[in-house]
Structure formats: structure tokens, C-alpha cells
PDBQT receptor file of N, H, CA, C and O in Angstrom, charges set to zero:
ATOM      1  N   MET A   1      28.148 -24.973   9.748  1.00  0.00    +0.000 N 
ATOM      2  CA  MET A   1      28.135 -23.886   8.658  1.00  0.00    +0.000 C 
ATOM      3  C   MET A   1      26.782 -23.564   7.625  1.00  0.00    +0.000 C 
ATOM      4  O   MET A   1      26.143 -22.513   7.675  1.00  0.00    +0.000 OA
ATOM      5  N   SER A   2      26.497 -24.693   6.688  1.00  0.00    +0.000 N 
ATOM      6  H   SER A   2      27.017 -25.546   6.647  1.00  0.00    +0.000 HD
ATOM      7  CA  SER A   2      25.394 -24.984   6.274  1.00  0.00    +0.000 C 
ATOM      8  C   SER A   2      24.066 -24.110   6.885  1.00  0.00    +0.000 C 
ATOM      9  O   SER A   2      23.290 -23.287   6.398  1.00  0.00    +0.000 OA
ATOM     10  N   THR A   3      24.258 -24.837   8.418  1.00  0.00    +0.000 N 
ATOM     11  H   THR A   3      24.888 -25.505   8.814  1.00  0.00    +0.000 HD
ATOM     12  CA  THR A   3      22.989 -24.059   9.177  1.00  0.00    +0.000 C 
ATOM     13  C   THR A   3      22.709 -22.637   9.101  1.00  0.00    +0.000 C 
ATOM     14  O   THR A   3      21.612 -22.217   8.733  1.00  0.00    +0.000 OA
ATOM     15  N   ILE A   4      23.719 -21.849   9.456  1.00  0.00    +0.000 N 
ATOM     16  H   ILE A   4      24.610 -22.190   9.755  1.00  0.00    +0.000 HD
ATOM     17  CA  ILE A   4      24.137 -20.337   9.600  1.00  0.00    +0.000 C 
ATOM     18  C   ILE A   4      23.559 -19.652   7.829  1.00  0.00    +0.000 C 
ATOM     19  O   ILE A   4      22.806 -18.685   7.717  1.00  0.00    +0.000 OA
ATOM     20  N   LEU A   5      23.963 -20.202   7.002  1.00  0.00    +0.000 N 
ATOM     21  H   LEU A   5      24.575 -20.988   7.093  1.00  0.00    +0.000 HD
ATOM     22  CA  LEU A   5      23.758 -19.817   5.849  1.00  0.00    +0.000 C 
ATOM     23  C   LEU A   5      22.255 -19.851   5.658  1.00  0.00    +0.000 C 
ATOM     24  O   LEU A   5      21.623 -18.853   5.314  1.00  0.00    +0.000 OA
ATOM     25  N   SER A   6      21.585 -21.290   5.942  1.00  0.00    +0.000 N 
ATOM     26  H   SER A   6      22.099 -22.101   6.222  1.00  0.00    +0.000 HD
ATOM     27  CA  SER A   6      19.929 -21.636   5.678  1.00  0.00    +0.000 C 
ATOM     28  C   SER A   6      19.498 -20.333   6.531  1.00  0.00    +0.000 C 
ATOM     29  O   SER A   6      18.771 -19.438   6.101  1.00  0.00    +0.000 OA
ATOM     30  N   LEU A   7      20.028 -20.384   7.708  1.00  0.00    +0.000 N 
ATOM     31  H   LEU A   7      20.618 -21.111   8.057  1.00  0.00    +0.000 HD
ATOM     32  CA  LEU A   7      19.412 -19.195   8.461  1.00  0.00    +0.000 C 
ATOM     33  C   LEU A   7      19.310 -18.093   7.707  1.00  0.00    +0.000 C 
ATOM     34  O   LEU A   7      18.220 -17.720   7.274  1.00  0.00    +0.000 OA
ATOM     35  N   LEU A   8      20.762 -17.270   7.401  1.00  0.00    +0.000 N 
ATOM     36  H   LEU A   8      21.648 -17.573   7.753  1.00  0.00    +0.000 HD
ATOM     37  CA  LEU A   8      20.903 -15.828   6.688  1.00  0.00    +0.000 C 
ATOM     38  C   LEU A   8      19.931 -15.625   5.545  1.00  0.00    +0.000 C 
ATOM     39  O   LEU A   8      19.341 -14.582   5.261  1.00  0.00    +0.000 OA
ATOM     40  N   ARG A   9      19.851 -17.068   4.801  1.00  0.00    +0.000 N 
ATOM     41  H   ARG A   9      20.330 -17.915   5.032  1.00  0.00    +0.000 HD
ATOM     42  CA  ARG A   9      18.834 -16.749   3.623  1.00  0.00    +0.000 C 
ATOM     43  C   ARG A   9      17.147 -16.561   4.235  1.00  0.00    +0.000 C 
ATOM     44  O   ARG A   9      16.251 -15.774   3.927  1.00  0.00    +0.000 OA
ATOM     45  N   THR A  10      17.234 -17.759   5.297  1.00  0.00    +0.000 N 
ATOM     46  H   THR A  10      17.961 -18.398   5.546  1.00  0.00    +0.000 HD
ATOM     47  CA  THR A  10      15.401 -17.568   5.831  1.00  0.00    +0.000 C 
ATOM     48  C   THR A  10      15.277 -15.609   6.436  1.00  0.00    +0.000 C 
ATOM     49  O   THR A  10      14.426 -14.767   6.150  1.00  0.00    +0.000 OA
ATOM     50  N   ILE A  11      16.153 -15.536   7.063  1.00  0.00    +0.000 N 
ATOM     51  H   ILE A  11      16.844 -16.221   7.295  1.00  0.00    +0.000 HD
ATOM     52  CA  ILE A  11      15.844 -14.359   7.512  1.00  0.00    +0.000 C 
ATOM     53  C   ILE A  11      16.167 -13.043   6.223  1.00  0.00    +0.000 C 
ATOM     54  O   ILE A  11      15.519 -12.016   6.421  1.00  0.00    +0.000 OA
ATOM     55  N   ASP A  12      16.915 -13.032   5.215  1.00  0.00    +0.000 N 
ATOM     56  H   ASP A  12      17.442 -13.866   5.054  1.00  0.00    +0.000 HD
ATOM     57  CA  ASP A  12      16.464 -12.388   3.904  1.00  0.00    +0.000 C 
ATOM     58  C   ASP A  12      15.252 -12.419   3.230  1.00  0.00    +0.000 C 
ATOM     59  O   ASP A  12      14.665 -11.460   2.729  1.00  0.00    +0.000 OA
ATOM     60  N   THR A  13      14.799 -13.992   3.258  1.00  0.00    +0.000 N 
ATOM     61  H   THR A  13      15.276 -14.771   3.664  1.00  0.00    +0.000 HD
ATOM     62  CA  THR A  13      13.136 -14.233   3.060  1.00  0.00    +0.000 C 
ATOM     63  C   THR A  13      12.503 -13.033   3.942  1.00  0.00    +0.000 C 
ATOM     64  O   THR A  13      12.085 -11.929   3.592  1.00  0.00    +0.000 OA
ATOM     65  N   PHE A  14      12.564 -13.506   4.918  1.00  0.00    +0.000 N 
ATOM     66  H   PHE A  14      12.903 -14.403   5.202  1.00  0.00    +0.000 HD
ATOM     67  CA  PHE A  14      11.380 -12.586   5.707  1.00  0.00    +0.000 C 
ATOM     68  C   PHE A  14      11.165 -11.451   5.660  1.00  0.00    +0.000 C 
ATOM     69  O   PHE A  14      10.047 -10.936   5.627  1.00  0.00    +0.000 OA
ATOM     70  N   GLU A  15      12.498 -10.749   5.648  1.00  0.00    +0.000 N 
ATOM     71  H   GLU A  15      13.406 -11.168   5.675  1.00  0.00    +0.000 HD
ATOM     72  CA  GLU A  15      13.073  -9.462   5.252  1.00  0.00    +0.000 C 
ATOM     73  C   GLU A  15      11.811  -8.877   3.723  1.00  0.00    +0.000 C 
ATOM     74  O   GLU A  15      10.876  -8.076   3.727  1.00  0.00    +0.000 OA
ATOM     75  N   HIS A  16      12.288  -9.571   2.838  1.00  0.00    +0.000 N 
ATOM     76  H   HIS A  16      13.048 -10.221   2.835  1.00  0.00    +0.000 HD
ATOM     77  CA  HIS A  16      11.218  -9.714   1.258  1.00  0.00    +0.000 C 
ATOM     78  C   HIS A  16       9.772  -9.509   1.538  1.00  0.00    +0.000 C 
ATOM     79  O   HIS A  16       8.960  -8.830   0.909  1.00  0.00    +0.000 OA
ATOM     80  N   ILE A  17       9.577 -10.388   2.840  1.00  0.00    +0.000 N 
ATOM     81  H   ILE A  17      10.237 -10.939   3.351  1.00  0.00    +0.000 HD
ATOM     82  CA  ILE A  17       7.943 -10.541   2.883  1.00  0.00    +0.000 C 
ATOM     83  C   ILE A  17       7.569  -9.389   3.669  1.00  0.00    +0.000 C 
ATOM     84  O   ILE A  17       6.506  -8.844   3.371  1.00  0.00    +0.000 OA
ATOM     85  N   ARG A  18       8.321  -8.878   4.712  1.00  0.00    +0.000 N 
ATOM     86  H   ARG A  18       9.185  -9.321   4.954  1.00  0.00    +0.000 HD
ATOM     87  CA  ARG A  18       7.835  -7.518   5.236  1.00  0.00    +0.000 C 
ATOM     88  C   ARG A  18       7.885  -6.467   4.340  1.00  0.00    +0.000 C 
ATOM     89  O   ARG A  18       7.038  -5.574   4.390  1.00  0.00    +0.000 OA
ATOM     90  N   VAL A  19       8.892  -6.467   3.421  1.00  0.00    +0.000 N 
ATOM     91  H   VAL A  19       9.580  -7.192   3.380  1.00  0.00    +0.000 HD
ATOM     92  CA  VAL A  19       8.702  -5.271   2.729  1.00  0.00    +0.000 C 
ATOM     93  C   VAL A  19       7.577  -5.401   1.969  1.00  0.00    +0.000 C 
ATOM     94  O   VAL A  19       6.764  -4.476   1.956  1.00  0.00    +0.000 OA
ATOM     95  N   ALA A  20       7.320  -6.788   1.080  1.00  0.00    +0.000 N 
ATOM     96  H   ALA A  20       7.980  -7.539   1.090  1.00  0.00    +0.000 HD
ATOM     97  CA  ALA A  20       6.188  -6.963   0.355  1.00  0.00    +0.000 C 
ATOM     98  C   ALA A  20       4.659  -6.254   1.135  1.00  0.00    +0.000 C 
ATOM     99  O   ALA A  20       3.795  -5.513   0.664  1.00  0.00    +0.000 OA
ATOM    100  N   VAL A  21       4.835  -6.921   2.614  1.00  0.00    +0.000 N 
ATOM    101  H   VAL A  21       5.537  -7.523   2.996  1.00  0.00    +0.000 HD
ATOM    102  CA  VAL A  21       3.460  -6.417   3.480  1.00  0.00    +0.000 C 
ATOM    103  C   VAL A  21       3.221  -5.202   3.207  1.00  0.00    +0.000 C 
ATOM    104  O   VAL A  21       2.237  -4.817   2.575  1.00  0.00    +0.000 OA
ATOM    105  N   CYS A  22       4.578  -4.120   3.906  1.00  0.00    +0.000 N 
ATOM    106  H   CYS A  22       5.377  -4.432   4.419  1.00  0.00    +0.000 HD
ATOM    107  CA  CYS A  22       4.462  -2.989   4.028  1.00  0.00    +0.000 C 
ATOM    108  C   CYS A  22       3.976  -2.270   2.744  1.00  0.00    +0.000 C 
ATOM    109  O   CYS A  22       3.415  -1.220   3.055  1.00  0.00    +0.000 OA
ATOM    110  N   ALA A  23       4.002  -2.471   1.468  1.00  0.00    +0.000 N 
ATOM    111  H   ALA A  23       4.458  -3.324   1.215  1.00  0.00    +0.000 HD
ATOM    112  CA  ALA A  23       3.979  -1.855   0.301  1.00  0.00    +0.000 C 
ATOM    113  C   ALA A  23       2.382  -1.994  -0.041  1.00  0.00    +0.000 C 
ATOM    114  O   ALA A  23       1.689  -1.126  -0.570  1.00  0.00    +0.000 OA
ATOM    115  N   ALA A  24       1.922  -3.429   0.433  1.00  0.00    +0.000 N 
ATOM    116  H   ALA A  24       2.485  -4.134   0.864  1.00  0.00    +0.000 HD
ATOM    117  CA  ALA A  24       0.641  -3.632  -0.043  1.00  0.00    +0.000 C 
ATOM    118  C   ALA A  24      -0.045  -2.919   0.876  1.00  0.00    +0.000 C 
ATOM    119  O   ALA A  24      -1.164  -2.514   0.561  1.00  0.00    +0.000 OA
ATOM    120  N   ARG A  25       0.517  -2.613   2.252  1.00  0.00    +0.000 N 
ATOM    121  H   ARG A  25       1.426  -2.942   2.508  1.00  0.00    +0.000 HD
ATOM    122  CA  ARG A  25      -0.409  -1.724   3.230  1.00  0.00    +0.000 C 
ATOM    123  C   ARG A  25      -0.542  -0.321   2.697  1.00  0.00    +0.000 C 
ATOM    124  O   ARG A  25      -1.601   0.307   2.685  1.00  0.00    +0.000 OA
ATOM    125  N   GLU A  26       0.671   0.138   2.239  1.00  0.00    +0.000 N 
ATOM    126  H   GLU A  26       1.531  -0.372   2.249  1.00  0.00    +0.000 HD
ATOM    127  CA  GLU A  26       0.805   1.133   1.293  1.00  0.00    +0.000 C 
ATOM    128  C   GLU A  26      -0.065   1.929   0.625  1.00  0.00    +0.000 C 
ATOM    129  O   GLU A  26      -0.362   3.080   0.947  1.00  0.00    +0.000 OA
ATOM    130  N   TYR A  27      -0.618   1.104  -0.637  1.00  0.00    +0.000 N 
ATOM    131  H   TYR A  27      -0.377   0.169  -0.899  1.00  0.00    +0.000 HD
ATOM    132  CA  TYR A  27      -0.958   0.669  -1.113  1.00  0.00    +0.000 C 
ATOM    133  C   TYR A  27      -2.440   1.036  -1.339  1.00  0.00    +0.000 C 
ATOM    134  O   TYR A  27      -3.064   1.742  -2.131  1.00  0.00    +0.000 OA
ATOM    135  N   GLU A  28      -2.778   0.087  -0.085  1.00  0.00    +0.000 N 
ATOM    136  H   GLU A  28      -2.271  -0.486   0.559  1.00  0.00    +0.000 HD
ATOM    137  CA  GLU A  28      -4.227  -0.361  -0.300  1.00  0.00    +0.000 C 
ATOM    138  C   GLU A  28      -4.946   1.345   0.606  1.00  0.00    +0.000 C 
ATOM    139  O   GLU A  28      -6.027   1.883   0.371  1.00  0.00    +0.000 OA
ATOM    140  N   ARG A  29      -3.777   1.829   1.698  1.00  0.00    +0.000 N 
ATOM    141  H   ARG A  29      -2.898   1.391   1.888  1.00  0.00    +0.000 HD
ATOM    142  CA  ARG A  29      -3.955   3.002   2.297  1.00  0.00    +0.000 C 
ATOM    143  C   ARG A  29      -4.311   4.206   0.869  1.00  0.00    +0.000 C 
ATOM    144  O   ARG A  29      -5.196   5.049   0.725  1.00  0.00    +0.000 OA
ATOM    145  N   GLU A  30      -3.472   3.894   0.233  1.00  0.00    +0.000 N 
ATOM    146  H   GLU A  30      -2.752   3.210   0.350  1.00  0.00    +0.000 HD
ATOM    147  CA  GLU A  30      -3.811   4.920  -1.367  1.00  0.00    +0.000 C 
ATOM    148  C   GLU A  30      -4.995   4.908  -1.657  1.00  0.00    +0.000 C 
ATOM    149  O   GLU A  30      -5.682   5.927  -1.599  1.00  0.00    +0.000 OA
ATOM    150  N   LEU A  31      -5.399   3.881  -1.980  1.00  0.00    +0.000 N 
ATOM    151  H   LEU A  31      -4.841   3.053  -2.026  1.00  0.00    +0.000 HD
ATOM    152  CA  LEU A  31      -6.479   3.509  -2.588  1.00  0.00    +0.000 C 
ATOM    153  C   LEU A  31      -7.608   3.971  -1.608  1.00  0.00    +0.000 C 
ATOM    154  O   LEU A  31      -8.738   4.249  -2.008  1.00  0.00    +0.000 OA
ATOM    155  N   SER A  32      -7.297   4.021  -0.539  1.00  0.00    +0.000 N 
ATOM    156  H   SER A  32      -6.378   3.795  -0.214  1.00  0.00    +0.000 HD
ATOM    157  CA  SER A  32      -8.952   4.320   0.146  1.00  0.00    +0.000 C 
ATOM    158  C   SER A  32      -8.812   5.984   0.228  1.00  0.00    +0.000 C 
ATOM    159  O   SER A  32      -9.633   6.542   0.956  1.00  0.00    +0.000 OA
ATOM    160  N   VAL A  33      -8.228   6.480  -0.184  1.00  0.00    +0.000 N 
ATOM    161  H   VAL A  33      -7.561   6.027  -0.776  1.00  0.00    +0.000 HD
ATOM    162  CA  VAL A  33      -8.228   7.935  -0.070  1.00  0.00    +0.000 C 
ATOM    163  C   VAL A  33      -9.205   8.726  -1.267  1.00  0.00    +0.000 C 
ATOM    164  O   VAL A  33      -9.064   8.627  -2.486  1.00  0.00    +0.000 OA
ATOM    165  N   LYS A  34      -9.936   9.303  -0.741  1.00  0.00    +0.000 N 
ATOM    166  H   LYS A  34     -10.051   9.383   0.250  1.00  0.00    +0.000 HD
ATOM    167  CA  LYS A  34     -11.028   9.892  -1.756  1.00  0.00    +0.000 C 
ATOM    168  C   LYS A  34     -10.445  10.956  -2.144  1.00  0.00    +0.000 C 
ATOM    169  O   LYS A  34      -9.445  11.431  -1.605  1.00  0.00    +0.000 OA
ATOM    170  N   PRO A  35     -11.077  11.455  -3.197  1.00  0.00    +0.000 N 
ATOM    171  CA  PRO A  35     -11.010  13.315  -3.418  1.00  0.00    +0.000 C 
ATOM    172  C   PRO A  35     -11.490  13.913  -2.215  1.00  0.00    +0.000 C 
ATOM    173  O   PRO A  35     -10.645  14.520  -1.558  1.00  0.00    +0.000 OA
ATOM    174  N   ALA A  36     -12.713  13.875  -1.759  1.00  0.00    +0.000 N 
ATOM    175  H   ALA A  36     -13.400  13.382  -2.292  1.00  0.00    +0.000 HD
ATOM    176  CA  ALA A  36     -13.087  14.207  -1.077  1.00  0.00    +0.000 C 
ATOM    177  C   ALA A  36     -12.611  14.763   0.314  1.00  0.00    +0.000 C 
ATOM    178  O   ALA A  36     -13.060  15.721   0.944  1.00  0.00    +0.000 OA
ATOM    179  N   ASP A  37     -11.206  13.595   0.739  1.00  0.00    +0.000 N 
ATOM    180  H   ASP A  37     -10.841  12.817   0.228  1.00  0.00    +0.000 HD
ATOM    181  CA  ASP A  37     -10.661  13.854   1.542  1.00  0.00    +0.000 C 
ATOM    182  C   ASP A  37      -9.129  14.617   1.784  1.00  0.00    +0.000 C 
ATOM    183  O   ASP A  37      -8.420  14.776   2.777  1.00  0.00    +0.000 OA
ATOM    184  N   THR A  38      -8.997  15.043   0.165  1.00  0.00    +0.000 N 
ATOM    185  H   THR A  38      -9.573  14.914  -0.642  1.00  0.00    +0.000 HD
ATOM    186  CA  THR A  38      -8.096  15.840   0.135  1.00  0.00    +0.000 C 
ATOM    187  C   THR A  38      -8.300  17.391   0.927  1.00  0.00    +0.000 C 
ATOM    188  O   THR A  38      -7.293  17.924   1.392  1.00  0.00    +0.000 OA
ATOM    189  N   GLY A  39      -9.291  17.895   1.019  1.00  0.00    +0.000 N 
ATOM    190  H   GLY A  39     -10.109  17.462   0.640  1.00  0.00    +0.000 HD
ATOM    191  CA  GLY A  39      -9.016  18.993   1.714  1.00  0.00    +0.000 C 
ATOM    192  C   GLY A  39      -9.690  20.030   1.212  1.00  0.00    +0.000 C 
ATOM    193  O   GLY A  39     -10.000  20.877   2.049  1.00  0.00    +0.000 OA
ATOM    194  N   ILE A  40     -10.064  20.261  -0.051  1.00  0.00    +0.000 N 
ATOM    195  H   ILE A  40      -9.812  19.572  -0.731  1.00  0.00    +0.000 HD
ATOM    196  CA  ILE A  40     -10.460  21.091  -1.389  1.00  0.00    +0.000 C 
ATOM    197  C   ILE A  40     -11.989  21.339  -1.539  1.00  0.00    +0.000 C 
ATOM    198  O   ILE A  40     -12.522  21.883  -2.506  1.00  0.00    +0.000 OA
ATOM    199  N   GLY A  41     -12.580  20.879  -0.483  1.00  0.00    +0.000 N 
ATOM    200  H   GLY A  41     -12.147  20.438   0.303  1.00  0.00    +0.000 HD
ATOM    201  CA  GLY A  41     -14.208  21.440  -0.838  1.00  0.00    +0.000 C 
ATOM    202  C   GLY A  41     -15.029  20.243  -1.492  1.00  0.00    +0.000 C 
ATOM    203  O   GLY A  41     -16.201  20.384  -1.844  1.00  0.00    +0.000 OA
ATOM    204  N   GLY A  42     -14.227  18.897  -1.643  1.00  0.00    +0.000 N 
ATOM    205  H   GLY A  42     -13.276  18.782  -1.357  1.00  0.00    +0.000 HD
ATOM    206  CA  GLY A  42     -14.810  17.616  -2.465  1.00  0.00    +0.000 C 
ATOM    207  C   GLY A  42     -14.448  17.836  -3.971  1.00  0.00    +0.000 C 
ATOM    208  O   GLY A  42     -14.760  17.029  -4.847  1.00  0.00    +0.000 OA
ATOM    209  N   ALA A  43     -13.633  19.220  -4.242  1.00  0.00    +0.000 N 
ATOM    210  H   ALA A  43     -13.380  19.876  -3.531  1.00  0.00    +0.000 HD
ATOM    211  CA  ALA A  43     -13.154  19.420  -5.838  1.00  0.00    +0.000 C 
ATOM    212  C   ALA A  43     -11.977  18.225  -6.033  1.00  0.00    +0.000 C 
ATOM    213  O   ALA A  43     -11.510  17.718  -5.013  1.00  0.00    +0.000 OA
ATOM    214  N   SER A  44     -11.666  17.935  -6.907  1.00  0.00    +0.000 N 
ATOM    215  H   SER A  44     -12.045  18.347  -7.735  1.00  0.00    +0.000 HD
ATOM    216  CA  SER A  44     -10.409  17.487  -7.045  1.00  0.00    +0.000 C 
ATOM    217  C   SER A  44      -9.392  18.206  -7.238  1.00  0.00    +0.000 C 
ATOM    218  O   SER A  44      -9.536  18.646  -8.378  1.00  0.00    +0.000 OA
ATOM    219  N   ALA A  45      -8.093  18.739  -6.653  1.00  0.00    +0.000 N 
ATOM    220  H   ALA A  45      -7.976  18.382  -5.726  1.00  0.00    +0.000 HD
ATOM    221  CA  ALA A  45      -6.773  19.673  -7.267  1.00  0.00    +0.000 C 
ATOM    222  C   ALA A  45      -6.794  19.368  -8.838  1.00  0.00    +0.000 C 
ATOM    223  O   ALA A  45      -7.417  20.399  -9.090  1.00  0.00    +0.000 OA
ATOM    224  N   SER A  46      -6.683  18.997  -9.643  1.00  0.00    +0.000 N 
ATOM    225  H   SER A  46      -6.177  18.159  -9.439  1.00  0.00    +0.000 HD
ATOM    226  CA  SER A  46      -6.664  18.425 -10.875  1.00  0.00    +0.000 C 
ATOM    227  C   SER A  46      -7.973  19.760 -11.579  1.00  0.00    +0.000 C 
ATOM    228  O   SER A  46      -7.830  20.494 -12.557  1.00  0.00    +0.000 OA
ATOM    229  N   ALA A  47      -8.920  19.672 -10.826  1.00  0.00    +0.000 N 
ATOM    230  H   ALA A  47      -9.037  19.075 -10.031  1.00  0.00    +0.000 HD
ATOM    231  CA  ALA A  47     -10.212  20.632 -11.709  1.00  0.00    +0.000 C 
ATOM    232  C   ALA A  47      -9.801  21.745 -11.170  1.00  0.00    +0.000 C 
ATOM    233  O   ALA A  47     -10.198  22.704 -11.832  1.00  0.00    +0.000 OA
ATOM    234  N   ILE A  48      -9.214  22.029 -10.312  1.00  0.00    +0.000 N 
ATOM    235  H   ILE A  48      -8.891  21.250  -9.774  1.00  0.00    +0.000 HD
ATOM    236  CA  ILE A  48      -9.041  23.196 -10.128  1.00  0.00    +0.000 C 
ATOM    237  C   ILE A  48      -7.900  23.992 -10.419  1.00  0.00    +0.000 C 
ATOM    238  O   ILE A  48      -7.888  25.212 -10.255  1.00  0.00    +0.000 OA
ATOM    239  N   VAL A  49      -6.992  23.362 -10.825  1.00  0.00    +0.000 N 
ATOM    240  H   VAL A  49      -7.002  22.371 -10.958  1.00  0.00    +0.000 HD
ATOM    241  CA  VAL A  49      -5.553  24.140 -11.495  1.00  0.00    +0.000 C 
ATOM    242  C   VAL A  49      -5.880  24.037 -12.757  1.00  0.00    +0.000 C 
ATOM    243  O   VAL A  49      -6.148  22.996 -13.357  1.00  0.00    +0.000 OA
ATOM    244  N   LEU A  50      -5.848  25.795 -13.433  1.00  0.00    +0.000 N 
ATOM    245  H   LEU A  50      -5.630  26.641 -12.946  1.00  0.00    +0.000 HD
ATOM    246  CA  LEU A  50      -6.001  25.957 -14.531  1.00  0.00    +0.000 C 
ATOM    247  C   LEU A  50      -5.030  26.536 -15.761  1.00  0.00    +0.000 C 
ATOM    248  O   LEU A  50      -5.467  26.610 -16.909  1.00  0.00    +0.000 OA
TER     249      LEU A  50
């Protein structure tokens, strides 16, 4: 029985690691986006809104 509980804890830990890696990749992707990549001719959207 303790082996099954240990296995379940390990699976839960792997899920947390997977979620953390996915979040880190998404954050890295957001950091790599430049204002020129927004498709507004190189100007940021906040500069255009009056």
C-alpha cells in the first residue's frame, strides 16, 4: 500500500514539474516578443492609443 502512495506522490510531483516547465517556456516566449512583432509598423500599441 505504501508503494502505491509513494508512486502517486511521485506522479503528482512530476505534474508540478511539467506545469512549471510549461510556464517557464511561455514566459520565455513572451519575453522574446518585440514591439516590432506586433504588426503595427514598429510602433507600440500604447503609443498609438490616444
